[in-house]
Short mmCIF file of N, CA and C in Angstrom, two decimals:
data_model
loop_
_atom_site.label_atom_id
_atom_site.label_comp_id
_atom_site.label_asym_id
_atom_site.label_seq_id
_atom_site.Cartn_x
_atom_site.Cartn_y
_atom_site.Cartn_z
N MET A 15 27.91 16.51 13.49
CA MET A 15 26.92 15.46 13.45
C MET A 15 27.46 14.29 14.27
N LEU A 16 26.55 13.55 14.86
CA LEU A 16 26.88 12.39 15.63
C LEU A 16 26.81 11.14 14.79
N ASP A 17 27.65 10.13 15.06
CA ASP A 17 27.52 8.86 14.45
C ASP A 17 26.25 8.18 14.99
N ILE A 18 25.87 7.11 14.41
CA ILE A 18 24.59 6.45 14.78
C ILE A 18 24.67 5.92 16.20
N ASP A 19 25.81 5.46 16.63
CA ASP A 19 25.91 4.90 17.99
C ASP A 19 25.78 6.06 19.07
N SER A 20 26.40 7.15 18.77
CA SER A 20 26.29 8.36 19.69
C SER A 20 24.89 8.89 19.68
N SER A 21 24.29 8.86 18.53
CA SER A 21 22.90 9.33 18.39
C SER A 21 21.94 8.49 19.17
N TYR A 22 22.21 7.14 19.16
CA TYR A 22 21.36 6.27 19.90
C TYR A 22 21.44 6.57 21.40
N ILE A 23 22.62 6.81 21.91
CA ILE A 23 22.80 7.18 23.31
C ILE A 23 22.02 8.45 23.64
N PHE A 24 22.16 9.44 22.75
CA PHE A 24 21.48 10.70 22.92
C PHE A 24 19.95 10.51 22.89
N PHE A 25 19.47 9.71 22.00
CA PHE A 25 18.03 9.44 21.80
C PHE A 25 17.55 8.79 23.09
N LYS A 26 18.22 7.75 23.59
CA LYS A 26 17.70 7.05 24.76
C LYS A 26 17.69 7.97 25.99
N LYS A 27 18.68 8.83 26.11
CA LYS A 27 18.74 9.78 27.21
C LYS A 27 17.56 10.78 27.10
N ALA A 28 17.26 11.26 25.96
CA ALA A 28 16.15 12.18 25.80
C ALA A 28 14.88 11.56 26.25
N PHE A 29 14.59 10.35 25.78
CA PHE A 29 13.33 9.69 26.19
C PHE A 29 13.33 9.26 27.64
N GLN A 30 14.45 8.94 28.17
CA GLN A 30 14.52 8.58 29.61
C GLN A 30 14.24 9.85 30.41
N SER A 31 14.72 10.98 29.99
CA SER A 31 14.44 12.22 30.67
C SER A 31 12.95 12.51 30.68
N PHE A 32 12.33 12.24 29.53
CA PHE A 32 10.87 12.39 29.43
C PHE A 32 10.14 11.47 30.35
N LYS A 33 10.58 10.21 30.43
CA LYS A 33 9.95 9.24 31.33
C LYS A 33 10.06 9.70 32.79
N ASN A 34 11.25 10.23 33.13
CA ASN A 34 11.43 10.73 34.50
C ASN A 34 10.66 11.96 34.87
N HIS A 35 10.36 12.79 33.85
CA HIS A 35 9.67 14.03 34.05
C HIS A 35 8.64 14.17 32.92
N PRO A 36 7.60 13.36 32.88
CA PRO A 36 6.62 13.39 31.80
C PRO A 36 5.90 14.71 31.74
N SER A 37 5.60 15.08 30.52
CA SER A 37 4.89 16.28 30.20
C SER A 37 3.99 16.00 29.03
N ASN A 38 2.74 16.46 29.07
CA ASN A 38 1.85 16.27 27.92
C ASN A 38 1.59 17.52 27.10
N ASP A 39 2.49 18.49 27.33
CA ASP A 39 2.24 19.69 26.51
C ASP A 39 2.63 19.39 25.06
N THR A 40 1.93 20.06 24.15
CA THR A 40 2.06 19.79 22.74
C THR A 40 3.48 19.98 22.25
N PHE A 41 4.18 21.04 22.67
CA PHE A 41 5.54 21.34 22.25
C PHE A 41 6.47 20.19 22.60
N THR A 42 6.42 19.72 23.80
CA THR A 42 7.31 18.57 24.21
C THR A 42 6.99 17.33 23.42
N LEU A 43 5.75 17.01 23.24
CA LEU A 43 5.38 15.81 22.51
C LEU A 43 5.80 15.91 21.04
N GLN A 44 5.64 17.12 20.44
CA GLN A 44 6.12 17.27 19.08
C GLN A 44 7.62 17.11 18.94
N ALA A 45 8.31 17.70 19.88
CA ALA A 45 9.82 17.58 19.87
C ALA A 45 10.22 16.13 19.96
N LEU A 46 9.57 15.37 20.86
CA LEU A 46 9.93 13.94 21.01
C LEU A 46 9.54 13.13 19.77
N GLY A 47 8.34 13.47 19.21
CA GLY A 47 7.93 12.78 17.98
C GLY A 47 8.85 13.04 16.84
N TYR A 48 9.27 14.30 16.63
CA TYR A 48 10.21 14.67 15.61
C TYR A 48 11.55 13.92 15.85
N LEU A 49 12.01 13.93 17.06
CA LEU A 49 13.26 13.23 17.41
C LEU A 49 13.18 11.77 17.08
N GLY A 50 12.06 11.15 17.42
CA GLY A 50 11.87 9.70 17.14
C GLY A 50 11.95 9.41 15.65
N VAL A 51 11.19 10.15 14.85
CA VAL A 51 11.13 9.92 13.38
C VAL A 51 12.50 10.21 12.77
N ASN A 52 13.10 11.29 13.19
CA ASN A 52 14.44 11.60 12.66
C ASN A 52 15.39 10.53 12.95
N PHE A 53 15.39 9.97 14.20
CA PHE A 53 16.27 8.88 14.54
C PHE A 53 16.00 7.67 13.73
N LEU A 54 14.76 7.38 13.50
CA LEU A 54 14.41 6.23 12.69
C LEU A 54 14.98 6.35 11.28
N MET A 55 14.85 7.56 10.74
CA MET A 55 15.43 7.81 9.39
C MET A 55 16.92 7.63 9.43
N CYS A 56 17.57 8.13 10.47
CA CYS A 56 19.03 7.91 10.60
C CYS A 56 19.36 6.43 10.69
N CYS A 57 18.56 5.68 11.42
CA CYS A 57 18.76 4.24 11.54
C CYS A 57 18.73 3.62 10.16
N TYR A 58 17.75 4.03 9.36
CA TYR A 58 17.68 3.47 8.02
C TYR A 58 18.90 3.80 7.15
N TYR A 59 19.25 5.09 7.15
CA TYR A 59 20.37 5.47 6.24
C TYR A 59 21.76 4.99 6.71
N TYR A 60 21.87 4.72 8.01
CA TYR A 60 23.17 4.24 8.52
C TYR A 60 23.13 2.72 8.88
N ASN A 61 22.14 2.03 8.35
CA ASN A 61 22.04 0.55 8.60
C ASN A 61 22.23 0.17 10.05
N ALA A 62 21.49 0.81 10.87
CA ALA A 62 21.57 0.61 12.33
C ALA A 62 21.06 -0.83 12.70
N PRO A 63 21.52 -1.29 13.84
CA PRO A 63 21.02 -2.61 14.27
C PRO A 63 19.50 -2.52 14.56
N LYS A 64 18.82 -3.62 14.49
CA LYS A 64 17.41 -3.63 14.70
C LYS A 64 17.00 -3.14 16.09
N GLU A 65 17.90 -3.33 17.11
CA GLU A 65 17.66 -2.87 18.42
C GLU A 65 17.43 -1.35 18.48
N TYR A 66 18.19 -0.58 17.63
CA TYR A 66 18.04 0.79 17.63
C TYR A 66 16.66 1.22 17.11
N TYR A 67 16.19 0.54 16.06
CA TYR A 67 14.85 0.77 15.54
C TYR A 67 13.83 0.49 16.61
N GLN A 68 13.98 -0.74 17.25
CA GLN A 68 12.97 -1.12 18.24
C GLN A 68 12.86 -0.08 19.34
N THR A 69 14.01 0.40 19.83
CA THR A 69 14.01 1.38 20.93
C THR A 69 13.21 2.62 20.50
N ALA A 70 13.51 3.11 19.32
CA ALA A 70 12.82 4.34 18.82
C ALA A 70 11.32 4.07 18.60
N ILE A 71 10.95 2.96 18.02
CA ILE A 71 9.58 2.60 17.78
C ILE A 71 8.80 2.53 19.08
N GLU A 72 9.36 1.83 20.04
CA GLU A 72 8.69 1.71 21.35
C GLU A 72 8.60 3.07 22.04
N ALA A 73 9.57 3.90 21.90
CA ALA A 73 9.56 5.23 22.54
C ALA A 73 8.43 6.11 21.93
N VAL A 74 8.36 6.13 20.64
CA VAL A 74 7.28 6.95 20.00
C VAL A 74 5.91 6.38 20.31
N HIS A 75 5.81 5.05 20.28
CA HIS A 75 4.50 4.42 20.61
C HIS A 75 4.10 4.71 22.08
N SER A 76 5.08 4.93 22.87
CA SER A 76 4.75 5.20 24.32
C SER A 76 4.21 6.62 24.56
N LEU A 77 4.41 7.49 23.61
CA LEU A 77 3.88 8.85 23.75
C LEU A 77 2.37 8.82 23.75
N PRO A 78 1.74 9.70 24.52
CA PRO A 78 0.31 9.74 24.59
C PRO A 78 -0.31 10.04 23.22
N ILE A 79 -1.59 9.66 23.11
CA ILE A 79 -2.33 10.00 21.90
C ILE A 79 -2.53 11.52 21.88
N GLU A 80 -2.09 12.10 20.82
CA GLU A 80 -2.16 13.60 20.73
C GLU A 80 -2.23 13.93 19.21
N PRO A 81 -3.23 14.63 18.73
CA PRO A 81 -3.31 14.92 17.37
C PRO A 81 -2.11 15.63 16.78
N ALA A 82 -1.40 16.38 17.57
CA ALA A 82 -0.26 17.10 17.08
C ALA A 82 0.92 16.22 16.71
N ILE A 83 0.90 14.93 17.09
CA ILE A 83 1.96 14.07 16.72
C ILE A 83 1.45 12.84 15.95
N GLY A 84 0.30 12.97 15.34
CA GLY A 84 -0.31 11.90 14.56
C GLY A 84 0.54 11.44 13.40
N ILE A 85 1.16 12.41 12.70
CA ILE A 85 2.01 12.02 11.53
C ILE A 85 3.29 11.30 12.03
N GLU A 86 3.78 11.66 13.19
CA GLU A 86 4.97 11.00 13.73
C GLU A 86 4.67 9.59 14.10
N LYS A 87 3.51 9.37 14.64
CA LYS A 87 3.09 8.05 15.04
C LYS A 87 2.87 7.16 13.77
N LEU A 88 2.25 7.75 12.71
CA LEU A 88 2.05 7.03 11.45
C LEU A 88 3.39 6.66 10.81
N LEU A 89 4.31 7.64 10.82
CA LEU A 89 5.64 7.37 10.22
C LEU A 89 6.37 6.31 11.06
N THR A 90 6.17 6.30 12.34
CA THR A 90 6.81 5.25 13.16
C THR A 90 6.20 3.88 12.80
N ASN A 91 4.93 3.87 12.55
CA ASN A 91 4.27 2.63 12.09
C ASN A 91 4.85 2.16 10.74
N TYR A 92 5.19 3.08 9.91
CA TYR A 92 5.85 2.78 8.61
C TYR A 92 7.17 2.04 8.85
N PHE A 93 7.99 2.64 9.73
CA PHE A 93 9.27 2.03 10.05
C PHE A 93 9.13 0.70 10.73
N GLU A 94 8.13 0.52 11.57
CA GLU A 94 7.88 -0.71 12.19
C GLU A 94 7.54 -1.77 11.15
N ALA A 95 6.70 -1.46 10.17
CA ALA A 95 6.33 -2.35 9.13
C ALA A 95 7.63 -2.68 8.30
N LEU A 96 8.43 -1.72 8.05
CA LEU A 96 9.66 -1.93 7.25
C LEU A 96 10.58 -2.86 7.95
N VAL A 97 10.80 -2.65 9.24
CA VAL A 97 11.71 -3.48 10.02
C VAL A 97 11.21 -4.92 10.13
N ASN A 98 9.87 -5.03 10.25
CA ASN A 98 9.26 -6.39 10.38
C ASN A 98 8.94 -7.03 9.07
N HIS A 99 9.29 -6.37 7.97
CA HIS A 99 9.07 -6.86 6.65
C HIS A 99 7.58 -7.20 6.42
N ASP A 100 6.73 -6.31 6.94
CA ASP A 100 5.29 -6.47 6.80
C ASP A 100 4.85 -5.65 5.57
N LYS A 101 4.95 -6.28 4.41
CA LYS A 101 4.65 -5.56 3.17
C LYS A 101 3.22 -5.05 3.05
N THR A 102 2.27 -5.82 3.60
CA THR A 102 0.87 -5.40 3.55
C THR A 102 0.65 -4.15 4.33
N ARG A 103 1.13 -4.14 5.54
CA ARG A 103 0.96 -2.97 6.41
C ARG A 103 1.72 -1.77 5.83
N LYS A 104 2.95 -1.98 5.38
CA LYS A 104 3.69 -0.91 4.78
C LYS A 104 2.98 -0.28 3.61
N ALA A 105 2.45 -1.13 2.72
CA ALA A 105 1.72 -0.65 1.56
C ALA A 105 0.51 0.21 1.95
N ARG A 106 -0.17 -0.20 3.00
CA ARG A 106 -1.34 0.49 3.45
C ARG A 106 -0.95 1.91 4.01
N ILE A 107 0.15 1.92 4.75
CA ILE A 107 0.61 3.20 5.30
C ILE A 107 1.15 4.08 4.16
N VAL A 108 1.85 3.55 3.22
CA VAL A 108 2.29 4.32 2.04
C VAL A 108 1.09 4.94 1.32
N GLN A 109 0.08 4.17 1.09
CA GLN A 109 -1.15 4.71 0.49
C GLN A 109 -1.74 5.84 1.29
N ASP A 110 -1.83 5.72 2.61
CA ASP A 110 -2.33 6.74 3.44
C ASP A 110 -1.50 8.04 3.36
N LEU A 111 -0.16 7.85 3.34
CA LEU A 111 0.77 8.95 3.20
C LEU A 111 0.54 9.64 1.86
N LYS A 112 0.40 8.87 0.81
CA LYS A 112 0.17 9.44 -0.53
C LYS A 112 -1.10 10.27 -0.55
N GLU A 113 -2.18 9.73 0.04
CA GLU A 113 -3.51 10.34 -0.01
C GLU A 113 -3.51 11.62 0.82
N THR A 114 -2.68 11.70 1.85
CA THR A 114 -2.68 12.91 2.69
C THR A 114 -1.63 13.89 2.32
N GLY A 115 -0.77 13.54 1.33
CA GLY A 115 0.25 14.46 0.86
C GLY A 115 1.58 14.41 1.63
N TYR A 116 1.71 13.43 2.48
CA TYR A 116 2.95 13.30 3.31
C TYR A 116 3.95 12.27 2.75
N TYR A 117 3.65 11.68 1.62
CA TYR A 117 4.53 10.64 1.11
C TYR A 117 5.96 11.15 0.84
N SER A 118 6.10 12.38 0.54
CA SER A 118 7.45 12.91 0.21
C SER A 118 8.41 12.70 1.40
N ILE A 119 7.90 12.63 2.59
CA ILE A 119 8.74 12.39 3.76
C ILE A 119 9.54 11.12 3.64
N ILE A 120 8.92 10.08 3.14
CA ILE A 120 9.54 8.73 3.11
C ILE A 120 9.77 8.22 1.69
N ARG A 121 9.54 9.12 0.71
CA ARG A 121 9.62 8.64 -0.73
C ARG A 121 11.00 8.01 -1.00
N ASP A 122 12.07 8.63 -0.57
CA ASP A 122 13.43 8.08 -0.88
C ASP A 122 13.57 6.72 -0.20
N ILE A 123 13.13 6.61 0.99
CA ILE A 123 13.26 5.30 1.69
C ILE A 123 12.44 4.24 1.00
N ASP A 124 11.19 4.63 0.68
CA ASP A 124 10.29 3.67 0.06
C ASP A 124 10.81 3.21 -1.28
N ASN A 125 11.42 4.12 -2.01
CA ASN A 125 11.93 3.77 -3.33
C ASN A 125 13.18 2.92 -3.25
N GLN A 126 14.00 3.03 -2.18
CA GLN A 126 15.20 2.25 -2.01
C GLN A 126 14.91 0.88 -1.49
N GLU A 127 14.07 0.81 -0.46
CA GLU A 127 13.61 -0.43 0.15
C GLU A 127 14.81 -1.42 0.35
N LYS A 128 15.85 -0.96 1.01
CA LYS A 128 16.98 -1.85 1.23
C LYS A 128 16.74 -2.79 2.39
N GLY A 129 15.69 -2.64 3.15
CA GLY A 129 15.44 -3.44 4.27
C GLY A 129 16.21 -3.13 5.49
N CYS A 130 15.88 -3.76 6.59
CA CYS A 130 16.56 -3.47 7.83
C CYS A 130 17.12 -4.70 8.51
#
């Protein structure tokens, strides 16, 4: 496993590669979406600097609109609300995740709420 700083370098290189050679195929977008959400979770658990979150949030937001990565974009919105201490937006996203059955993905984070 990589430490958070090495992971950040890897994450940035992966998205830079995508920017240099963009592809809109579903598999590539899903892989990048998964990578973004996974990195955001690592940022949370390893108390990463806000810059790391912002880089990941911007990267996932930059991906094209594609139904196959809708949950990744929603989870990215959750982390954005968490980092920005936007309790109203976070609560709305949590409610949506609960209603759609995806809350378990962030339940531990939501229950800890240690902030960023």
